[in-house]
Coordinates of C-alpha atoms and ligand atoms in Angstrom, one line a residue:
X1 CA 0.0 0.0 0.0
X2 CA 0.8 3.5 -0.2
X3 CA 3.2 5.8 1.8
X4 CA 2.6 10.1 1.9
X5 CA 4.6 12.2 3.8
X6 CA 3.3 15.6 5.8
X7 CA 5.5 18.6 6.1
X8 CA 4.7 22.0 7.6
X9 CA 6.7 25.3 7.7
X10 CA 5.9 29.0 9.1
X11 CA 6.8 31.3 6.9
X12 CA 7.6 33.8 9.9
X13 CA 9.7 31.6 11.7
X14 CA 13.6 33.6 11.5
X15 CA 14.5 30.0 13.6
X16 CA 12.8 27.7 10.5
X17 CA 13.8 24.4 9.4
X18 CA 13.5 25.1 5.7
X19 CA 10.6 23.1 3.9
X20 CA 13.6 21.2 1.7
X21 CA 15.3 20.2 4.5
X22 CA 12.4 18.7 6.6
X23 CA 11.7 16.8 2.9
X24 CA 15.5 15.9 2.3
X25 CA 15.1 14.7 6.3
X26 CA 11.9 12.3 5.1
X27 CA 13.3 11.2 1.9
X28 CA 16.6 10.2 3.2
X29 CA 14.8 8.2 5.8
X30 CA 12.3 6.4 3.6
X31 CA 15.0 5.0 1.1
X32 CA 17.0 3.8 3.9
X33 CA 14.2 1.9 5.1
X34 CA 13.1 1.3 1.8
X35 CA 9.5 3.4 1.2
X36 CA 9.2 4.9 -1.4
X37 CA 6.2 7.7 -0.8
X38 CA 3.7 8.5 -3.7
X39 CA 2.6 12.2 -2.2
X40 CA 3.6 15.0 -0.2
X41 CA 1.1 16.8 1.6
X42 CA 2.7 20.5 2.6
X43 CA 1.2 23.4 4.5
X44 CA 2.6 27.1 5.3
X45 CA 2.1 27.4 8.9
X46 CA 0.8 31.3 9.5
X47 CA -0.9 30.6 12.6
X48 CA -2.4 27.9 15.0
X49 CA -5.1 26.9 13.9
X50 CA -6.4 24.3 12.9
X51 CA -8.4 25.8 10.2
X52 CA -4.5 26.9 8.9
X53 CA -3.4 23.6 8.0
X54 CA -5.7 22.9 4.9
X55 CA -3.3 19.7 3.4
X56 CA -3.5 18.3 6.7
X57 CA -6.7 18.2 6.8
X58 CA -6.9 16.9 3.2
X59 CA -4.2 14.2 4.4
X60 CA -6.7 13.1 7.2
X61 CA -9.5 12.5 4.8
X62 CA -7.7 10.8 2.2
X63 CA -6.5 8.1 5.3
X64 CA -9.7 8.1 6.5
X65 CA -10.8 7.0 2.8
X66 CA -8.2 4.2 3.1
X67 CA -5.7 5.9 0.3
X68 CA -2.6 5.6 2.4
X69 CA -1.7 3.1 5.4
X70 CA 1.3 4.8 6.4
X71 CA 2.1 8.3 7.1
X72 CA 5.9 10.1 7.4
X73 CA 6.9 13.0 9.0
X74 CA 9.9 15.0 10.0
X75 CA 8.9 15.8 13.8
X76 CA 5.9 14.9 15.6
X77 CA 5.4 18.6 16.1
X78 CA 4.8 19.3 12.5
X79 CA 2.6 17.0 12.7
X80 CA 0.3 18.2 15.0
X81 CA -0.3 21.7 17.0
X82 CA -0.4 20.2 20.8
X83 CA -0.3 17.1 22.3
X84 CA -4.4 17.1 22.8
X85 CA -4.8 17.2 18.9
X86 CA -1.8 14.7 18.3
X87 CA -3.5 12.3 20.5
X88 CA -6.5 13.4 18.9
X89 CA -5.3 12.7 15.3
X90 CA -3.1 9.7 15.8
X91 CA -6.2 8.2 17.3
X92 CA -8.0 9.2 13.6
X93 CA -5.0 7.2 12.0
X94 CA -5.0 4.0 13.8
X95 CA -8.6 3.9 13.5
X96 CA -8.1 4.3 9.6
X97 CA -5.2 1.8 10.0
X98 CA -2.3 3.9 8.7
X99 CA 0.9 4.0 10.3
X100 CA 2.3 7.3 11.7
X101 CA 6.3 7.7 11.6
X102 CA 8.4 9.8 12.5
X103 CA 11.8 10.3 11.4
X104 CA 13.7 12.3 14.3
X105 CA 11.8 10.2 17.0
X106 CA 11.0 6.7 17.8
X107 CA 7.6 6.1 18.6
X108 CA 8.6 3.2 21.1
X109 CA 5.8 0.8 23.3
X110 CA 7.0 1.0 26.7
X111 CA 4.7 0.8 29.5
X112 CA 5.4 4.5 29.9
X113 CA 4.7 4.9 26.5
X114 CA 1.3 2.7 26.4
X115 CA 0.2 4.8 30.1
X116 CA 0.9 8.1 28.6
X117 CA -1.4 7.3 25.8
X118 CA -4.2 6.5 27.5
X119 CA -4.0 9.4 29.7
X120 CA -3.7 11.2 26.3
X121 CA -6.9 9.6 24.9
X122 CA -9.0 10.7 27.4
X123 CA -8.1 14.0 27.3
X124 CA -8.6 13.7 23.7
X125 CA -12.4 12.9 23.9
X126 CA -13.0 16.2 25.3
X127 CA -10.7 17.5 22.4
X128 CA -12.4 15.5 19.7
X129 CA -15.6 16.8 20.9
X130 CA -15.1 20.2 20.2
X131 CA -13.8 19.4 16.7
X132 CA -16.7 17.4 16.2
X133 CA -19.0 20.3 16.9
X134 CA -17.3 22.0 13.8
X135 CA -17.7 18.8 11.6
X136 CA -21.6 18.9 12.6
X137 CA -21.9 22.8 11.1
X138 CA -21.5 21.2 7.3
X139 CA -23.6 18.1 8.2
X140 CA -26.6 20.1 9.7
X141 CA -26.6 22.1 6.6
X142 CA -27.5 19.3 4.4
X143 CA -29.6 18.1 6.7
X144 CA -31.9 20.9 6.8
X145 CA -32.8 20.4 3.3
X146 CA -34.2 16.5 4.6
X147 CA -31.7 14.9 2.6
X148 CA -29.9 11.8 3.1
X149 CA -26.9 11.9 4.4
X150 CA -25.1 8.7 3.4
X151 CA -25.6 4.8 3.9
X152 CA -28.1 2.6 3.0
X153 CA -31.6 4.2 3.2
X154 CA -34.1 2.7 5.4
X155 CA -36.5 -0.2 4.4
X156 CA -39.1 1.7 2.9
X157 CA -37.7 4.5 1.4
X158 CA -35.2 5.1 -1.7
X159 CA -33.0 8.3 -2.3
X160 CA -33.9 10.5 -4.8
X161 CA -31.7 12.3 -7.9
X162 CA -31.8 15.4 -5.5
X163 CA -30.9 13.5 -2.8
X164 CA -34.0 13.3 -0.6
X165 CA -36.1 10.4 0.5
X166 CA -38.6 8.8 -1.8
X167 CA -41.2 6.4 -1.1
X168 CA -40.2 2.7 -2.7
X169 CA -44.0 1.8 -2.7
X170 CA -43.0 -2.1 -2.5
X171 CA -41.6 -1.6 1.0
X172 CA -43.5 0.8 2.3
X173 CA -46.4 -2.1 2.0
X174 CA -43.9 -4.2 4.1
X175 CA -43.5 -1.6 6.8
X176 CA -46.6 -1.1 7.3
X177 CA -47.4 -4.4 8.2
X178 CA -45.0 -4.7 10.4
X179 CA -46.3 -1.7 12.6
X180 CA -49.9 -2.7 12.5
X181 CA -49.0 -6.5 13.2
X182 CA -46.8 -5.1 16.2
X183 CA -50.1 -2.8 17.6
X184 CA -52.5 -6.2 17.1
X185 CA -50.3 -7.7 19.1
X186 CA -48.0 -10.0 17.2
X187 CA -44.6 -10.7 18.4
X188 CA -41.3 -10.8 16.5
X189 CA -41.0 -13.9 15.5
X190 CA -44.4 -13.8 13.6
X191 CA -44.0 -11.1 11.9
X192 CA -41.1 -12.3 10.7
X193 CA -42.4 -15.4 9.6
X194 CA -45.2 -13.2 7.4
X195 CA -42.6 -11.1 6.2
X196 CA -40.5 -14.2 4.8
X197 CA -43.6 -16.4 3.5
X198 CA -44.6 -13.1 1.2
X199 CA -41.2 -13.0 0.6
X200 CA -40.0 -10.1 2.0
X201 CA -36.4 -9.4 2.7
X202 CA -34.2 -6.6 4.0
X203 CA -32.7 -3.5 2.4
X204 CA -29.6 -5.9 2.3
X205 CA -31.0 -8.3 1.0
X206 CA -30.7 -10.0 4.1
X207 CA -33.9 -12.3 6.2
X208 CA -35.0 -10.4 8.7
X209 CA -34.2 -10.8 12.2
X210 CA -36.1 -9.6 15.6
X211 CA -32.6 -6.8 15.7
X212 CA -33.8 -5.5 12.5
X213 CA -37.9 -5.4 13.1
X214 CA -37.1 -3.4 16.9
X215 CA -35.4 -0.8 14.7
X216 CA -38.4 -0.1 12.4
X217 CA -40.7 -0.1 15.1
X218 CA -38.3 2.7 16.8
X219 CA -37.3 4.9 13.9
X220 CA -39.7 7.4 13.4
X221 CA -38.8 8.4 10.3
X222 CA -41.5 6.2 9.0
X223 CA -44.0 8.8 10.8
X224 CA -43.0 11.5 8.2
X225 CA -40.1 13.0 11.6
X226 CA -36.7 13.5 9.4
X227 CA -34.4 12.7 11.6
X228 CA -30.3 13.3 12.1
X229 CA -27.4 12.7 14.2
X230 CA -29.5 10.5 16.1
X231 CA -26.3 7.8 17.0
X232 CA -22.9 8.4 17.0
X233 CA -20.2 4.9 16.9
X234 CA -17.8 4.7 19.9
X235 CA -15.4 2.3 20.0
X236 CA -15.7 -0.8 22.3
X237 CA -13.3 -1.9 24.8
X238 CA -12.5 -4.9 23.0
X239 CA -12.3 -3.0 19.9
X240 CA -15.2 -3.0 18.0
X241 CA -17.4 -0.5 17.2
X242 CA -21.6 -0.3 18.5
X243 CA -23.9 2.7 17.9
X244 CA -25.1 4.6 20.9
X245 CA -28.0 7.5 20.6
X246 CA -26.9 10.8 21.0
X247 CA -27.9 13.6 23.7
X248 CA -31.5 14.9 22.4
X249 CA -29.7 18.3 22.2
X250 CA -27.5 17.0 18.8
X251 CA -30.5 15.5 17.3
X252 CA -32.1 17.2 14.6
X253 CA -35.9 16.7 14.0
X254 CA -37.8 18.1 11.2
X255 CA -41.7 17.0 11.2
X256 CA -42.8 16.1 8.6
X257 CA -39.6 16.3 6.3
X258 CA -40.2 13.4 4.6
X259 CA -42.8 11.0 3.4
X260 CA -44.9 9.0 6.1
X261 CA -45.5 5.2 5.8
X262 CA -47.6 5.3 8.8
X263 CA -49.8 7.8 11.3
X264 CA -48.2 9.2 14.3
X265 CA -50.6 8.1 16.2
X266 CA -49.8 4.5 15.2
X267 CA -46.4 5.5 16.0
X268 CA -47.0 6.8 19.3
X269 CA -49.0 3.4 20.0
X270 CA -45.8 1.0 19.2
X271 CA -43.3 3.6 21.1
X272 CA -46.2 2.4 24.3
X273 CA -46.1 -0.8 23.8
X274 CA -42.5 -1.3 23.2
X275 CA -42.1 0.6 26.2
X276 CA -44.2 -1.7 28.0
X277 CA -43.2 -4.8 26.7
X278 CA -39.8 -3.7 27.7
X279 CA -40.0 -3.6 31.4
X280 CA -41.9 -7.1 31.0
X281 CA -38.9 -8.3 29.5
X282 CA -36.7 -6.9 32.1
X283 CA -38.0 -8.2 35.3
X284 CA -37.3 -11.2 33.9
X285 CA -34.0 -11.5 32.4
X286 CA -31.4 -8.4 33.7
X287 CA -28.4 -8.7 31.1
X288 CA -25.6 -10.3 33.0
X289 CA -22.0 -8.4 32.5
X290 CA -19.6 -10.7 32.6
X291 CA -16.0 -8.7 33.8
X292 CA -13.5 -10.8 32.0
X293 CA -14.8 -12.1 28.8
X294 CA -11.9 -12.0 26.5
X295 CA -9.4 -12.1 29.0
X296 CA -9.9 -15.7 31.0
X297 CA -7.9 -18.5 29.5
X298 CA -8.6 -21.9 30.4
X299 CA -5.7 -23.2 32.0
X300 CA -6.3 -27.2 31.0
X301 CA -6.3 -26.3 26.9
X302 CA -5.3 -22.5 26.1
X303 CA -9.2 -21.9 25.0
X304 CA -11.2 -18.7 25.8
X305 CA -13.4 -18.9 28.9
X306 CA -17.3 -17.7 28.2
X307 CA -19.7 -16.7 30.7
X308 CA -22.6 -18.8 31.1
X309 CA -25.9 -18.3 32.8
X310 CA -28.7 -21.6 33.3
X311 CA -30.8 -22.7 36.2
X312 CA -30.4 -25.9 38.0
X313 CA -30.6 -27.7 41.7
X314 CA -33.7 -28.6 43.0
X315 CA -34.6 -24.8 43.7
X316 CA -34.0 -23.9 40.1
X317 CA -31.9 -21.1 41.7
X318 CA -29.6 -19.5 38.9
X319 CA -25.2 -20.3 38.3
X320 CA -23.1 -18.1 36.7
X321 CA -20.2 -19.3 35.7
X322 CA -17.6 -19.1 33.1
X323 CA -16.7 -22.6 31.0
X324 CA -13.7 -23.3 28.5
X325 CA -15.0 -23.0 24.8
X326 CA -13.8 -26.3 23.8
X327 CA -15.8 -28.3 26.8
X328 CA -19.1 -26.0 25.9
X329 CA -19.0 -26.6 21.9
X330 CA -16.7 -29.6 21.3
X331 CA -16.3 -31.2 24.9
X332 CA -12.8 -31.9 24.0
X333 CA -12.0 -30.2 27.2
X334 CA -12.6 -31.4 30.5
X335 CA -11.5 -28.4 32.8
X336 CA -14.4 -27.4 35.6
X337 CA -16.7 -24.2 35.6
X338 CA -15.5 -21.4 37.6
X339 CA -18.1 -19.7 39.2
X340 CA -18.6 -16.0 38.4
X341 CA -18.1 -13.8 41.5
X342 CA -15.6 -15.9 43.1
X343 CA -13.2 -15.4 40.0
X344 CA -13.9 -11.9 39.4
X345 CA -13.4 -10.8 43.1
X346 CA -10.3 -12.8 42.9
X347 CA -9.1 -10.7 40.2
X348 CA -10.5 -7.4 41.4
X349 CA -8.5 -8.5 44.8
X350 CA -5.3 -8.5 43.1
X351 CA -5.7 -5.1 41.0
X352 CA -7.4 -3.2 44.1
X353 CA -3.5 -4.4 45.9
X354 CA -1.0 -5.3 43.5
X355 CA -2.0 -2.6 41.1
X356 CA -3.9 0.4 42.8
X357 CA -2.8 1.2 45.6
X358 CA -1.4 4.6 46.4
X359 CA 1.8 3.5 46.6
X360 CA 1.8 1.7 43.1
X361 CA 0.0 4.6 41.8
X362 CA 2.3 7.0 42.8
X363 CA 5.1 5.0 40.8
X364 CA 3.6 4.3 37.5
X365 CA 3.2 8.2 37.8
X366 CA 6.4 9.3 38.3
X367 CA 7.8 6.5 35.4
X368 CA 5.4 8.3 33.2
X369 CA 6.4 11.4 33.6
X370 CA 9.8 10.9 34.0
X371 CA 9.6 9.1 30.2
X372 CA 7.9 12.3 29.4
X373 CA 11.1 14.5 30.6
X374 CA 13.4 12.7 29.3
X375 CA 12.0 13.6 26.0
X376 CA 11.9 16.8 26.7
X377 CA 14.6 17.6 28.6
X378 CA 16.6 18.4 25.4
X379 CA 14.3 21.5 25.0
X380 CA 15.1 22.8 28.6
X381 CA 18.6 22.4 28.3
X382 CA 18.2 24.3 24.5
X383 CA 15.7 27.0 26.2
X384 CA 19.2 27.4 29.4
X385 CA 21.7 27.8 26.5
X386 CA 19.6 30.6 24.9
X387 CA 19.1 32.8 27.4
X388 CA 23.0 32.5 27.9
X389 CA 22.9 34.1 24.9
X390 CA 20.5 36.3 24.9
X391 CA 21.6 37.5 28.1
X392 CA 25.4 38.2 26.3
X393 CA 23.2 39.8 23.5
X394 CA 21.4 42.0 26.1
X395 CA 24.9 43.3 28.0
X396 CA 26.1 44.3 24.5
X397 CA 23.0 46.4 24.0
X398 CA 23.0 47.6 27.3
X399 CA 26.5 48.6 26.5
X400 CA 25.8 50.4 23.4
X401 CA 22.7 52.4 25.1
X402 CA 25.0 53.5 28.1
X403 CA 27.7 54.9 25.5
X404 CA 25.2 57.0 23.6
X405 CA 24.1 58.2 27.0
X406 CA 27.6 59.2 27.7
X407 CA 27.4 61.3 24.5
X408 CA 29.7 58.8 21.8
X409 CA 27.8 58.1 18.6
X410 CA 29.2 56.5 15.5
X411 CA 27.4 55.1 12.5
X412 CA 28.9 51.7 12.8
X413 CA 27.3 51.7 16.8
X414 CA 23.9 52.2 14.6
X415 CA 24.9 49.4 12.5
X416 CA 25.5 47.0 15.7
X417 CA 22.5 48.2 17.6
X418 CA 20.1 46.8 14.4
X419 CA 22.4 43.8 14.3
X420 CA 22.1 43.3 18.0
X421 CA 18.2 44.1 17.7
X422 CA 17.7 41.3 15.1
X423 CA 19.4 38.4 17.3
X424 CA 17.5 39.7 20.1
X425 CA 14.6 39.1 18.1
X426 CA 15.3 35.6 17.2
X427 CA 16.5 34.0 20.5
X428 CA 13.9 35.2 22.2
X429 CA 11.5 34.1 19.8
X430 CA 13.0 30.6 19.7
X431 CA 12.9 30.6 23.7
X432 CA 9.2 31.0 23.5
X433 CA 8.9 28.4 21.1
X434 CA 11.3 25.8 22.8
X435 CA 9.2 26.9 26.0
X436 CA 5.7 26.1 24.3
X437 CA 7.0 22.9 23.4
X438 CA 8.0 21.8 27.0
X439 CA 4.8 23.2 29.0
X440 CA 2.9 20.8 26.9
X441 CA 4.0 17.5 29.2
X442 CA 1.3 16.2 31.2
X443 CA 1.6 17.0 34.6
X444 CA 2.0 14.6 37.6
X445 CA -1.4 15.2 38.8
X446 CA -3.2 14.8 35.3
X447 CA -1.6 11.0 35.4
X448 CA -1.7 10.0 39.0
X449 CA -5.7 11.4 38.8
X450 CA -6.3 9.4 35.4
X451 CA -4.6 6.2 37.0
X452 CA -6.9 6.5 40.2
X453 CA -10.3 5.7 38.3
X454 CA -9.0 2.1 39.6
X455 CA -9.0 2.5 43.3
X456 CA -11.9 0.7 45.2
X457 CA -13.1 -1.1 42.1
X458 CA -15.5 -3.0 43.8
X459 CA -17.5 0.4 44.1
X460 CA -17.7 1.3 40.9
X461 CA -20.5 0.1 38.6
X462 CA -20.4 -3.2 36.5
X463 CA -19.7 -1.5 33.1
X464 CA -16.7 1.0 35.0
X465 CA -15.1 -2.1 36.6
X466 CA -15.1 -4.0 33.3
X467 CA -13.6 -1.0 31.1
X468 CA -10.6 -0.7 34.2
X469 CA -10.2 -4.3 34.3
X470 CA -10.1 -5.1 30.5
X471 CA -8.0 -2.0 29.8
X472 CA -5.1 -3.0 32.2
X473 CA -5.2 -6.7 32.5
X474 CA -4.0 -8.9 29.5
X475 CA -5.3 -12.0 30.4
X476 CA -6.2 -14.6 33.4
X477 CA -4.8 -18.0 33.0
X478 CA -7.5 -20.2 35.3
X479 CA -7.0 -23.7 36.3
X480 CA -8.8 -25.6 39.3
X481 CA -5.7 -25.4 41.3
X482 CA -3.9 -22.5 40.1
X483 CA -4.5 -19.1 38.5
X484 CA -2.5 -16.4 36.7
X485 CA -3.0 -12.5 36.1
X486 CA -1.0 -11.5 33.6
X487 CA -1.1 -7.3 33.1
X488 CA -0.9 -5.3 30.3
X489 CA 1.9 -3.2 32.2
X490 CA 4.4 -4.0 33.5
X491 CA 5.8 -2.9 37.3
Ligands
LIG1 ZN1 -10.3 -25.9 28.3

C-alpha cells in the first residue's frame, strides 16, 4: 500500500527548518528503510489553527478514505499543533489503520509509552468533541434540506436524484405491516415469519431478524419526523465499534420532512407498547456483564473462557459461571466451571492491591512522567543555552545604550545596535517556542488522577469495573488449582 509524507513550515519563523530540509530529512529516511512515498502533503504554517493547516486536513480524509496506510513525518510537532490534537489525530489514524512515523523520534511501546497514551486519549475525547461540533456545522446544513446523508436508506424508502427520501411503494407495504401487526399484538417472530412467506427481505437483501424489526418499530422516520445525528459509533473496549444514541440536544428533527408510511398516532401506539413490553422483559432476564470475557484463559487447553448463565438444583436457583470453549461446543475439554463472583473478586483482589494502591500509583506516575522528561529535557537544556545568549546579547546592547548616553555616537554603533536588535529578536522568539513545546507535558497530577479511576473497584458500577479491568489486565490464566493475572503493564 501507499506511503505520503506531511510537512509543515511557518513562513515567519527567523528560527525555521526550511521546507527542503524537513523533505531531504523524510526522503533520506524512507529510502534507507526502503519506502518509497507517492505524495507529499505541505502546509505554510501562518498561525495555530487548525483551520490553517488545509493539506493536513486533506491528508486526514484521504487516510480516512483508506488511500494511504502509512504516514511520514519529519517531527511529531509538525505533525500536530499540541499534544491534545496529536492524541487526537493519531487516534483518527490508527482507527483508519495507517501507520504514523516519524523520522527524528521513535515512537517506542514501553509501558510508559502505552500509560501516557491513554491518559492522552482521554483527554482527547474532550478534544475531539469540540472538533466534532465543527464537523456537525456542514452536516446540519445538508440536513436541513431532509436529505440523506449517506448509507443505506431505510427499508421503505429510496433516495432520490436530489438527494431526498422517496417512497419505494413495494416496502412501504412491508413496513406497514410490520407496525400494524406489532399494535395487534403480534410478536417478532411472527411477523417475521409473514414477512419471509410473502417474501420479503431486507434493504440488504438480508432475512430479517427480531434486531432488524425493533429498529423499524423505533425509527420514526416512517411517521414522516426526518431525523439526524440520532447515533454516534464509539469504540468498544475490545475494539469494535456499537452505535449509541446521541444527547437529544444534537438530534435534529424536522416533522414532517419526509414522506410517512404510517400515522403518528400508530407510532405513538408502538413507542407504548414497546415501552411496556420492555419492562416485561426486564423483570425477567437483567443482562448479566460478565467482567472478563476476553481475557480468562482456560488453563487445562489454552481456549477462551465464556460466561454462562442456566438454572439448575432442585430450587431452580440461577449459576453463573464461566466454562472453557472447547468443553461448551466440542467437549474436547474437561477443565471445571468457575463460578462468576468468586473469579472476578479474585481478580479485582489482586488489581485493588497489587495494582492500585497509592503507593503503586504513585510510581507508574512518576515512570510516566519521567519518560515524558526525558524527552523533553533536550528542549530545557536548548531554552538554558539561549538565554546565555541572549543574556550576552542583552549586555552588548546595554553597553551600546550607556555609551550614547555618555554622548559617543558612530554610524557603525547604529549598524550593531540593528544587528544586536535582530538576534535579540530571534533568541527570544526561539525561547518561546522551545518553552511552548516543554509546557505541553502532562503534569503529575493529570496521570496519577487518570490512574486513580482504579481505586476501590469494587464500588464502581459493573460497566466502570469492566472497562478498568479489561484496559489494564491482559489475560487470566485459570485452572482448578492455580490461576495467573497477567497485566498489560508491567511494574
Ligand atoms: Zn479448556
Amino acid at each position: 500500500m501507499a506511503t505520503v509524507a506531511y510537512a509543515r513550515y511557518s513562513s515567519d519563523n527567523q528560527r525555521q527548518e526550511s521546507i527542503e530540509a524537513q523533505i531531504r530529512a523524510i526522503q533520506e529516511y524512507c529510502s534507507r528503510h526502503g519506502f518509497s512515498i507517492s505524495k507529499i502533503y505541505i502546509d505554510e504554517a501562518k498561525s495555530a489553527t487548525t483551520d490553517d493547516r488545509p493539506q493536513f486536513l486533506q491528508m486526514i480524509k484521504d487516510a480516512e478514505h483508506g488511500m494511504f496506510d502509512t504516514l511520514i513525518v519529519h517531527k511529531l510537532d509538525r505533525f500536530a499543533r499540541n499534544r491534545y490534537d496529536s492524541a487526537f489525530y493519531k487516534r483518527k489514524l490508527k482507527l483508519s489503520g495507517v501507520k504514523l512515523i516519524s523520522v527524528t523520534e521513535q515512537l517506542d511501546d514501553s509501558p510508559e509509552s502505552i500509560i501516557l497514551e491513554s491518559v492522552l486519549e482521554g483527554m482527547a475525547e474532550y478534544y475531539s468533541k469540540n472538533l466534532a461540533r465543527e464537523v456537525m456545522k456542514g452536516m446540519r446544513e445538508t440536513a436541513m434540506q431532509c436529505k440523506h446523508t449517506g448509507g443505506i436508506p431505510p427499508l421503505g424508502y429510496d433516495v432520490a436524484e436530489d438527494k431526498t427520501y422517496k417512497l419505494n411503494e413495494k416496502e412501504a407495504i412491508a413496513v406497514k405491516k410490520i407496525f400494524e401487526d406489532y399494535i395487534s399484538g403480534k410478536s417478532y417472530q411472527q411477523i417475521i415469519n409473514e414477512l419471509h412467506e410473502l417474501g420479503y427481505r431486507t434493504k440488504t437483501d438480508k432475512l430479517f431478524k427480531k434486531n432488524a424489526i425493533h429498529s423499524i418499530l423505533k425509527n420514526e422516520k416512517y411517521a414522516g419526523t426526518y431525523i439526524f445525528n440520532k447515533t454516534k459509533r464509539v469504540k468498544n473496549i475490545n475494539g469494535g465499534q456499537r452505535n449509541i444514541i446521541k444527547d437529544d440536544e444534537d438530534i435534529i428533527r424536522i416533522e414532517n420532512g419526509m414522506p410517512a408510511i404510517i400515522t403518528k398516532e400508530q407510532f405513538e401506539k408502538v413507542q407504548e407498547k414497546l415501552k411496556i413490553n420492555y419492562k416485561y422483559s426486564q423483570t425477567f432476564k437483567t443482562k448479566e456483564v460478565y467482567l472478563l470475557t476476553g481475557i480468562l484463559v482456560c488453563g487445562n487447553c489454552g481456549s477462551p473462557m465464556h460466561g454462562r448463565k442456566r438454572k439448575g438444583g432442585r430450587n431452580k436457583s440461577v449459576y453463573k459461571t464461566y466454562i472453557c470453549t472447547q468443553r461448551k461446543n466440542e467437549k474436547k475439554c474437561d477443565a471445571k466451571e468457575v463460578n462468576k463472583s468468586y473469579i472476578e473478586n479474585k481478580v479485582i483482589e489482586y488489581l485493588e492491591t497489587e495494582v492500585f494502591t497509592d503507593e503503586k500509583i504513585e510510581t507508574i506516575a512518576r515512570k510516566a512522567y519521567e519518560y515524558q522528561t526525558k524527552h523533553t529535557g533536550e528542549s530545557e537544556r536548548i531554552i538554558k543555552s539561549l538565554e546565555k545568549e541572549l543574556g550576552v546579547i542583552q549586555k552588548q546592547i546595554d553597553n551600546i545604550i550607556s555609551a550614547i548616553a555618555a554622548g559617543m555616537f558612530h554610524q557603525s554603533m547604529k549598524e550593531k545596535m540593528d544587528e544586536l536588535e535582530n538576534k535579540k529578536a530571534g533568541l527570544e522568539f526561539a525561547i518561546e517556542e522551545e518553552k511552548r513545546k516543554s509546557s505541553l507535558i502532562i503534569d503529575m497530577e493529570t496521570i496519577r488522577q487518570h490512574l486513580s479511576i482504579g481505586k476501590e473497584l469494587r464500588l464502581k458500577s459493573l460497566e466502570e469495573q469492566k472497562e478498568i479491568i479489561q484496559s489494564y489486565v491482559e489475560s487470566v490464566i485459570y485452572d482448578e488449582d492455580f490461576m495467573d493475572i497477567s497485566l498489560k503493564i508491567n511494574f
